[in-house]
Amino acid sequence: MIQDDDVPLPVPAVGEVLVEVAATSFNPSDLGVRRGLFPIDLPFTLCGDVAGTVGGTPVIGRVVAAGADFVTVPASDLVPAPATIPLAHAAAIPIAGLTAWQAVFDHARITAGMRVLINGAGGGVGGFAVQLAKHAGAHVTATASPRSAAAVRAHGADEIVDYTTAPLPAGTFEAVLNLVHVEPSGAEALVALGGTLVSVTVPIGIHFVARNDVRQLSGLVALIDAGVVKVDIAAVRSLTGLADVHRDAEAGLLRGKTILTT
């Protein structure tokens, strides 16, 4: 049974601020939380990205329980929002952007001239990863479905492989970023491609879960305001329709980043 309740306005603790939420976003990890793959205490509020205001100042951050009208957040976890895009669109940045940044720079250590394969470039992390790898000067081969190909091309991919009709491209890559769930045989193929393998999904190669890093988030905001990185919003939906977003995600109907406005 679904029941709607009014809850009190949260009160910030020492070191926290109250954020009036403009938008949050959906991330695939939210499905894992809902399926019980991570230990949580119920009741639990989903969503980990926030774009909103603190006393009228636009901010973004990676937080807990952002799927609400208001959320209390440690002030140190927030950074100024980009000035060049709508505030609600900035909700797409924290988790996906930090995951891409850490995959590209911290783990794969992508630099100019490297040949890179990004497996799953059509997702939210993939959009940022392609742009950051290109910004680093890499030659990027990306896998994407036909519905995502145009967006991936616009992000700067040098070559696009339609994974629905073609196998992973043969060749030697100095870095392979795996951003999708692959079967064991697919994982073996990625390893066989050579180079440094970084995975944000299945535990192969260098497998990691992105950490919160406000310095990196500020760096990403600077690249967005400089026009180097674009924030691609695939859909804007209401937070009240979060259940439908989850159903669509489970049916494989989502592309890129879906933001949820309050």
Tab-separated table of C-alpha atoms in Angstrom:
chain	number	residue	atom	x	y	z
A	1	MET	CA	0.000	0.000	0.000
A	2	ILE	CA	1.220	3.482	-0.869
A	3	GLN	CA	0.512	6.203	1.664
A	4	ASP	CA	1.268	9.912	1.448
A	5	ASP	CA	2.351	11.651	4.632
A	6	ASP	CA	3.535	15.137	5.514
A	7	VAL	CA	6.834	15.180	7.365
A	8	PRO	CA	8.387	17.982	9.407
A	9	LEU	CA	10.892	20.326	7.802
A	10	PRO	CA	14.357	18.876	8.556
A	11	VAL	CA	16.477	20.811	11.016
A	12	PRO	CA	20.195	21.179	10.212
A	13	ALA	CA	22.652	19.883	12.774
A	14	VAL	CA	25.875	21.694	13.601
A	15	GLY	CA	27.865	22.101	10.391
A	16	GLU	CA	24.849	21.423	8.182
A	17	VAL	CA	22.680	23.659	6.009
A	18	LEU	CA	19.124	23.335	4.786
A	19	VAL	CA	18.903	22.962	0.998
A	20	GLU	CA	15.683	23.783	-0.817
A	21	VAL	CA	15.791	21.160	-3.546
A	22	ALA	CA	15.204	22.241	-7.133
A	23	ALA	CA	15.920	18.814	-8.584
A	24	THR	CA	17.594	15.478	-8.013
A	25	SER	CA	18.350	12.735	-10.527
A	26	PHE	CA	17.951	9.022	-11.091
A	27	ASN	CA	21.005	6.782	-10.927
A	28	PRO	CA	21.120	3.028	-11.633
A	29	SER	CA	22.453	2.503	-8.111
A	30	ASP	CA	19.025	3.569	-6.835
A	31	LEU	CA	17.673	0.294	-8.212
A	32	GLY	CA	20.239	-1.583	-6.164
A	33	VAL	CA	19.208	0.285	-3.019
A	34	ARG	CA	15.563	-0.542	-3.637
A	35	ARG	CA	16.376	-4.186	-4.272
A	36	GLY	CA	18.173	-4.480	-0.947
A	37	LEU	CA	21.697	-4.794	-2.322
A	38	PHE	CA	22.955	-2.188	0.147
A	39	PRO	CA	22.316	-2.104	3.906
A	40	ILE	CA	19.883	0.700	4.792
A	41	ASP	CA	17.545	1.583	7.620
A	42	LEU	CA	13.889	2.047	6.734
A	43	PRO	CA	12.188	4.348	6.039
A	44	PHE	CA	14.756	5.516	3.484
A	45	THR	CA	14.643	8.404	1.013
A	46	LEU	CA	16.144	7.636	-2.385
A	47	CYS	CA	18.362	9.766	-4.684
A	48	GLY	CA	21.890	11.023	-4.074
A	49	ASP	CA	22.244	14.105	-6.287
A	50	VAL	CA	21.024	17.522	-5.245
A	51	ALA	CA	20.718	20.862	-6.996
A	52	GLY	CA	19.061	23.570	-4.986
A	53	THR	CA	19.548	26.724	-3.007
A	54	VAL	CA	20.854	27.623	0.430
A	55	GLY	CA	19.550	31.031	1.398
A	56	GLY	CA	19.084	31.785	-2.287
A	57	THR	CA	22.581	30.649	-3.323
A	58	PRO	CA	22.563	27.897	-6.007
A	59	VAL	CA	24.503	24.796	-4.962
A	60	ILE	CA	24.989	21.178	-5.983
A	61	GLY	CA	26.333	18.134	-4.204
A	62	ARG	CA	26.366	14.422	-3.679
A	63	VAL	CA	24.199	13.809	-0.635
A	64	VAL	CA	21.955	11.256	1.057
A	65	ALA	CA	18.170	11.316	0.758
A	66	ALA	CA	17.911	14.046	-1.884
A	67	GLY	CA	14.515	12.898	-3.144
A	68	ALA	CA	12.610	15.487	-1.132
A	69	ASP	CA	11.616	19.148	-1.124
A	70	PHE	CA	14.209	19.970	1.535
A	71	VAL	CA	17.319	18.148	2.719
A	72	THR	CA	19.950	18.863	5.353
A	73	VAL	CA	23.510	18.563	4.101
A	74	PRO	CA	26.968	19.132	5.594
A	75	ALA	CA	27.979	22.523	4.220
A	76	SER	CA	31.361	21.060	3.256
A	77	ASP	CA	29.660	18.631	0.809
A	78	LEU	CA	28.281	21.406	-1.408
A	79	VAL	CA	29.843	23.498	-4.167
A	80	PRO	CA	28.487	26.463	-6.152
A	81	ALA	CA	26.279	25.316	-9.038
A	82	PRO	CA	27.297	26.030	-12.635
A	83	ALA	CA	26.197	29.488	-13.739
A	84	THR	CA	25.727	28.565	-17.402
A	85	ILE	CA	23.006	25.906	-17.186
A	86	PRO	CA	19.585	25.765	-15.498
A	87	LEU	CA	19.893	24.869	-11.824
A	88	ALA	CA	17.641	21.826	-12.176
A	89	HIS	CA	19.879	20.446	-14.930
A	90	ALA	CA	22.844	20.593	-12.565
A	91	ALA	CA	21.294	17.736	-10.581
A	92	ALA	CA	22.680	15.435	-13.293
A	93	ILE	CA	26.267	16.232	-12.353
A	94	PRO	CA	27.415	14.993	-8.921
A	95	ILE	CA	27.284	11.180	-8.942
A	96	ALA	CA	27.645	10.579	-12.682
A	97	GLY	CA	30.221	13.343	-13.093
A	98	LEU	CA	32.372	12.243	-10.163
A	99	THR	CA	32.222	8.610	-11.282
A	100	ALA	CA	33.386	9.581	-14.770
A	101	TRP	CA	36.097	11.917	-13.449
A	102	GLN	CA	37.555	9.263	-11.151
A	103	ALA	CA	37.373	6.555	-13.839
A	104	VAL	CA	39.139	8.740	-16.403
A	105	PHE	CA	41.729	10.501	-14.266
A	106	ASP	CA	42.226	8.607	-10.987
A	107	HIS	CA	42.072	5.009	-12.204
A	108	ALA	CA	42.623	4.844	-15.982
A	109	ARG	CA	44.957	7.870	-15.848
A	110	ILE	CA	44.006	8.884	-19.369
A	111	THR	CA	46.348	11.346	-21.042
A	112	ALA	CA	46.845	12.839	-24.490
A	113	GLY	CA	47.299	10.379	-27.345
A	114	MET	CA	45.921	7.326	-25.553
A	115	ARG	CA	43.493	5.022	-27.348
A	116	VAL	CA	40.497	4.494	-25.087
A	117	LEU	CA	37.412	2.279	-25.277
A	118	ILE	CA	34.344	3.401	-23.324
A	119	ASN	CA	31.884	0.524	-23.063
A	120	GLY	CA	28.443	1.949	-22.355
A	121	ALA	CA	28.963	5.537	-23.472
A	122	GLY	CA	25.249	6.242	-23.826
A	123	GLY	CA	24.550	6.302	-20.096
A	124	GLY	CA	24.822	9.172	-17.664
A	125	VAL	CA	28.387	8.329	-16.620
A	126	GLY	CA	29.337	7.598	-20.219
A	127	GLY	CA	28.380	11.057	-21.431
A	128	PHE	CA	30.741	12.680	-18.965
A	129	ALA	CA	33.462	10.046	-19.493
A	130	VAL	CA	33.600	10.580	-23.262
A	131	GLN	CA	33.912	14.334	-22.837
A	132	LEU	CA	36.544	14.124	-20.102
A	133	ALA	CA	38.612	11.602	-22.061
A	134	LYS	CA	38.465	13.846	-25.133
A	135	HIS	CA	39.399	16.844	-22.978
A	136	ALA	CA	42.440	14.849	-21.863
A	137	GLY	CA	43.400	14.406	-25.518
A	138	ALA	CA	42.533	10.725	-25.974
A	139	HIS	CA	41.239	8.957	-29.091
A	140	VAL	CA	37.866	7.594	-27.938
A	141	THR	CA	36.048	4.553	-29.275
A	142	ALA	CA	32.609	4.259	-27.694
A	143	THR	CA	29.927	1.580	-27.657
A	144	ALA	CA	26.358	2.850	-27.827
A	145	SER	CA	22.937	1.813	-29.063
A	146	PRO	CA	21.335	3.582	-32.041
A	147	ARG	CA	19.176	5.715	-29.724
A	148	SER	CA	22.299	7.036	-27.967
A	149	ALA	CA	24.670	7.292	-30.917
A	150	ALA	CA	23.895	10.914	-31.822
A	151	ALA	CA	24.446	12.101	-28.254
A	152	VAL	CA	27.692	10.124	-27.928
A	153	ARG	CA	28.933	11.555	-31.228
A	154	ALA	CA	28.061	15.061	-30.032
A	155	HIS	CA	30.142	14.420	-26.913
A	156	GLY	CA	33.170	13.942	-29.142
A	157	ALA	CA	33.629	10.189	-29.609
A	158	ASP	CA	35.960	9.461	-32.522
A	159	GLU	CA	34.413	6.082	-33.315
A	160	ILE	CA	31.058	4.589	-32.299
A	161	VAL	CA	30.272	0.880	-32.265
A	162	ASP	CA	26.636	-0.243	-32.182
A	163	TYR	CA	26.805	-2.960	-29.540
A	164	THR	CA	23.364	-4.255	-30.551
A	165	THR	CA	24.670	-5.438	-33.925
A	166	ALA	CA	28.458	-5.639	-33.601
A	167	PRO	CA	30.927	-7.245	-31.174
A	168	LEU	CA	33.317	-5.207	-29.099
A	169	PRO	CA	35.925	-3.694	-31.421
A	170	ALA	CA	39.102	-5.692	-31.812
A	171	GLY	CA	42.360	-3.920	-31.238
A	172	THR	CA	44.653	-2.697	-28.517
A	173	PHE	CA	43.368	-0.045	-26.174
A	174	GLU	CA	45.542	1.552	-23.553
A	175	ALA	CA	42.487	2.015	-21.341
A	176	VAL	CA	39.056	0.384	-21.275
A	177	LEU	CA	36.262	1.906	-19.186
A	178	ASN	CA	33.411	-0.517	-18.524
A	179	LEU	CA	30.248	1.336	-17.507
A	180	VAL	CA	27.664	-1.417	-18.061
A	181	HIS	CA	26.824	-4.814	-16.608
A	182	VAL	CA	28.490	-7.479	-18.719
A	183	GLU	CA	28.277	-11.263	-18.629
A	184	PRO	CA	31.416	-13.235	-17.702
A	185	SER	CA	32.192	-13.833	-21.383
A	186	GLY	CA	31.890	-10.111	-22.049
A	187	ALA	CA	34.175	-9.364	-19.129
A	188	GLU	CA	36.785	-11.729	-20.551
A	189	ALA	CA	36.553	-9.936	-23.893
A	190	LEU	CA	37.188	-6.596	-22.200
A	191	VAL	CA	40.232	-7.949	-20.411
A	192	ALA	CA	41.506	-9.383	-23.697
A	193	LEU	CA	41.426	-5.932	-25.262
A	194	GLY	CA	44.462	-5.066	-23.182
A	195	GLY	CA	45.516	-1.949	-21.350
A	196	THR	CA	44.118	-0.745	-18.047
A	197	LEU	CA	40.583	-2.003	-17.415
A	198	VAL	CA	38.404	0.114	-15.117
A	199	SER	CA	34.886	-0.981	-14.208
A	200	VAL	CA	32.190	0.849	-12.263
A	201	THR	CA	29.753	-2.084	-12.450
A	202	VAL	CA	30.972	-5.696	-12.374
A	203	PRO	CA	34.109	-6.455	-10.307
A	204	ILE	CA	36.652	-6.816	-13.103
A	205	GLY	CA	39.941	-5.008	-13.569
A	206	ILE	CA	40.065	-1.940	-11.340
A	207	HIS	CA	36.590	-1.947	-9.834
A	208	PHE	CA	35.605	1.076	-7.780
A	209	VAL	CA	32.698	2.948	-6.250
A	210	ALA	CA	32.999	6.691	-6.681
A	211	ARG	CA	33.748	8.731	-3.593
A	212	ASN	CA	32.536	12.215	-2.819
A	213	ASP	CA	35.205	14.775	-3.695
A	214	VAL	CA	34.204	18.437	-3.696
A	215	ARG	CA	37.507	19.488	-5.279
A	216	GLN	CA	36.824	17.311	-8.287
A	217	LEU	CA	33.180	18.406	-8.374
A	218	SER	CA	34.308	22.038	-8.424
A	219	GLY	CA	36.686	21.202	-11.259
A	220	LEU	CA	33.852	19.660	-13.225
A	221	VAL	CA	31.685	22.738	-12.642
A	222	ALA	CA	34.529	24.907	-13.959
A	223	LEU	CA	34.741	22.820	-17.149
A	224	ILE	CA	30.978	23.112	-17.620
A	225	ASP	CA	31.026	26.884	-17.192
A	226	ALA	CA	33.954	27.065	-19.620
A	227	GLY	CA	31.929	25.196	-22.233
A	228	VAL	CA	34.307	22.230	-22.283
A	229	VAL	CA	31.793	19.746	-20.842
A	230	LYS	CA	28.104	19.716	-21.712
A	231	VAL	CA	25.383	18.419	-19.401
A	232	ASP	CA	23.132	16.176	-21.467
A	233	ILE	CA	19.635	15.840	-20.019
A	234	ALA	CA	17.699	12.996	-21.607
A	235	ALA	CA	14.457	13.617	-19.702
A	236	VAL	CA	12.937	15.935	-17.114
A	237	ARG	CA	10.307	14.320	-14.915
A	238	SER	CA	8.603	15.062	-11.630
A	239	LEU	CA	9.877	13.596	-8.388
A	240	THR	CA	6.315	12.478	-7.698
A	241	GLY	CA	6.702	10.076	-10.621
A	242	LEU	CA	9.847	8.402	-9.230
A	243	ALA	CA	8.180	4.981	-9.151
A	244	ASP	CA	7.474	5.212	-12.884
A	245	VAL	CA	11.096	6.202	-13.525
A	246	HIS	CA	12.239	3.059	-11.719
A	247	ARG	CA	9.849	0.928	-13.765
A	248	ASP	CA	11.160	2.468	-16.980
A	249	ALA	CA	14.752	1.883	-15.871
A	250	GLU	CA	14.037	-1.764	-15.137
A	251	ALA	CA	12.483	-2.083	-18.594
A	252	GLY	CA	15.585	-0.576	-20.214
A	253	LEU	CA	13.742	2.514	-21.427
A	254	LEU	CA	16.010	5.215	-19.994
A	255	ARG	CA	18.902	6.889	-21.813
A	256	GLY	CA	21.465	9.217	-20.311
A	257	LYS	CA	20.438	11.280	-17.316
A	258	THR	CA	16.871	11.730	-16.078
A	259	ILE	CA	16.400	14.583	-13.646
A	260	LEU	CA	13.531	14.787	-11.202
A	261	THR	CA	12.160	18.195	-10.310
A	262	THR	CA	10.397	18.954	-7.040
